[in-house]
Tab-separated table of C-alpha atoms in Angstrom:
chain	number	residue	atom	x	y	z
A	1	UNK	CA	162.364	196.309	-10.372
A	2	UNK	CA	161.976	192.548	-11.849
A	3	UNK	CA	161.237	191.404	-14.846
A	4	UNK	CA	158.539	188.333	-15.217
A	5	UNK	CA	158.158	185.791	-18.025
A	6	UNK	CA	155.278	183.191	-17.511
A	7	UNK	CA	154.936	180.613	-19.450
A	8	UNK	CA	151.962	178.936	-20.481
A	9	UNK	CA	149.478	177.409	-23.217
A	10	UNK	CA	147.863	180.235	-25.172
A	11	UNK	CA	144.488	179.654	-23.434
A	12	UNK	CA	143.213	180.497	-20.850
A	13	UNK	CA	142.817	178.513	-17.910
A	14	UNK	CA	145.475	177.946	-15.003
A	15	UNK	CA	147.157	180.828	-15.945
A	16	UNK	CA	145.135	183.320	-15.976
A	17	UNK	CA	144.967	184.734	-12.120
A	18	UNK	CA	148.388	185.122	-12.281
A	19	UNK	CA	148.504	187.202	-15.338
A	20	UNK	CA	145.757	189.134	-13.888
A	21	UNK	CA	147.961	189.884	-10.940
A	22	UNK	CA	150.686	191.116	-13.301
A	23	UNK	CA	148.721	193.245	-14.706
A	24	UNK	CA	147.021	194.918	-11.862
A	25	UNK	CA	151.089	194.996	-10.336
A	26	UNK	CA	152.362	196.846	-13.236
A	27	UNK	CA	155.068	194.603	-13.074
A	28	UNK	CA	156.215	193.976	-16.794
A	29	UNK	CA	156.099	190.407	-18.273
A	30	UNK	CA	155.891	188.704	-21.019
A	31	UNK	CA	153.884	185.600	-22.286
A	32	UNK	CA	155.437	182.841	-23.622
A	33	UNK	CA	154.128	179.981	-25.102
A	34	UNK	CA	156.623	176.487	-25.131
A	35	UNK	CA	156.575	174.365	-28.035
A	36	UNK	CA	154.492	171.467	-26.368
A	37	UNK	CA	155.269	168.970	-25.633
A	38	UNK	CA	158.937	169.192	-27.301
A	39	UNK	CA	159.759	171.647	-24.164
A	40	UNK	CA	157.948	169.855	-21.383
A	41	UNK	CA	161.366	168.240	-20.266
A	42	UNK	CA	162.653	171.418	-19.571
A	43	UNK	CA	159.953	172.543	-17.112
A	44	UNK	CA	160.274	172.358	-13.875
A	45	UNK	CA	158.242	169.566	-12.643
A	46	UNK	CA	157.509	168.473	-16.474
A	47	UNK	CA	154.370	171.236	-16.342
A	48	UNK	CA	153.059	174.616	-17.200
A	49	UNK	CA	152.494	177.870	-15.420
A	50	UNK	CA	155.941	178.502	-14.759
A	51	UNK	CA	156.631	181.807	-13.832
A	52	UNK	CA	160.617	183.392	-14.258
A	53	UNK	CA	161.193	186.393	-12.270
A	54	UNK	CA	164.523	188.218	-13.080
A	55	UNK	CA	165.756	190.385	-10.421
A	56	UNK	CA	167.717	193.901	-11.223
A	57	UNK	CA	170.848	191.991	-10.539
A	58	UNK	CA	169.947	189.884	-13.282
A	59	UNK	CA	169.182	186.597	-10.170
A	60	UNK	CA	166.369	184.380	-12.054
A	61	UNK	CA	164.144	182.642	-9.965
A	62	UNK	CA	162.081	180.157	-11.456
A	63	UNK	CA	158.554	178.807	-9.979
A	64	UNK	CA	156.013	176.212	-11.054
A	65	UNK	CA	152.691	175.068	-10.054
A	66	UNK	CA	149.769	178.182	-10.692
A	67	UNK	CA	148.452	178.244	-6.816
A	68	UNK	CA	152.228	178.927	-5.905
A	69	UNK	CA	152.554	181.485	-8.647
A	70	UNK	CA	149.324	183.134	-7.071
A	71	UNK	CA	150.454	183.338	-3.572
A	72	UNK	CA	154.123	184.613	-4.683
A	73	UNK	CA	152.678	187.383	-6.743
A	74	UNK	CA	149.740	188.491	-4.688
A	75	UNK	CA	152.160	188.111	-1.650
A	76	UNK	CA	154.693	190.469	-3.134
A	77	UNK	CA	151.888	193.172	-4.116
A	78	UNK	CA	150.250	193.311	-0.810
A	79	UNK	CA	147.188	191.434	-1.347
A	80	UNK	CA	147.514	189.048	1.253
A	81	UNK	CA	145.474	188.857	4.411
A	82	UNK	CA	148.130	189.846	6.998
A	83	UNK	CA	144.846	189.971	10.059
A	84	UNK	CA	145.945	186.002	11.402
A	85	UNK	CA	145.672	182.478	10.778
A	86	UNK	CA	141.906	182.005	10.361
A	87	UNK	CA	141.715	184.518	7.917
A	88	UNK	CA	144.940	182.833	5.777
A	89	UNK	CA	142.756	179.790	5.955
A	90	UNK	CA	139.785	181.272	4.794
A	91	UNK	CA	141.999	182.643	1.929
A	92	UNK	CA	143.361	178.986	1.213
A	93	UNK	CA	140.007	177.630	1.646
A	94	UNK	CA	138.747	180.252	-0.656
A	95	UNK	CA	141.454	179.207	-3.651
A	96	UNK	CA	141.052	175.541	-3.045
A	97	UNK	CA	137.291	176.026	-3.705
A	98	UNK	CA	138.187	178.022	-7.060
A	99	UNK	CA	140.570	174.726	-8.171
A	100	UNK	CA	137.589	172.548	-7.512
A	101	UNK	CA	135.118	174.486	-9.636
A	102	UNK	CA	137.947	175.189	-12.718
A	103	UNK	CA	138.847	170.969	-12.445
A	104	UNK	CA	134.976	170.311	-12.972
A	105	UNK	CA	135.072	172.388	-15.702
A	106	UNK	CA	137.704	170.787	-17.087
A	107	UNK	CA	136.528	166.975	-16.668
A	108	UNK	CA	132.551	168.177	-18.066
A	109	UNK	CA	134.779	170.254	-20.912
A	110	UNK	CA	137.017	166.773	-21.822
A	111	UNK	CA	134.480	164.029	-20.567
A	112	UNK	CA	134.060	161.349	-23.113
A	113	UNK	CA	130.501	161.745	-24.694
């Protein structure tokens, strides 16, 4: 069985769907917070999530970006449509619409006053 660490702020926000799926997987993991932003260099693509699955043969495989995280966990537990390409979509579209509403948030959070 893997291992998972994901790395991320300790807030939460972009994180936080794919710690839900770890939890409702079973799968252990741990949460780990960078210093930021002394460790930002060593990110892949210079950003948090980043999530590090360890594989029993001790194989890491590292991934970055939180909608990829998403997919790759809820992929692996099942939790994919699997009925065609209109309903994929409609899960995509569905996601996309959950970015838009959590970037609003974030520019009427961090809007200048």
């Amino acid at each position: 069985m893997s291992t998972y660490v994901l790395r991320y702020f300790p807030i939460k926000a972009r994180a936080e769907v794919a710690r839900l799926l770890l939890l409702a997987s079973g799968d252990k993991f741990a949460d780990v917070m960078p210093d930021w932003p002394a460790e930002k260099e060593n990110q892949p693509l210079g950003q948090l999530p980043v999530l590090i699955e360890t594989l029993e043969d001790g194989t890491e495989f590292e991934l970055s970006d939180s909608v990829a995280i998403e997919k790759y966990l809820a992929r692996k537990s099942g939790l994919l449509v699997k009925t065609g390409s209109m309903d994929t979509a409609r899960e995509d579209q569905l996601r996309s619409q959950i970015n838009d509403v959590i970037d609003m948030h974030y520019a009427y959070m961090f809007a200048p006053e």
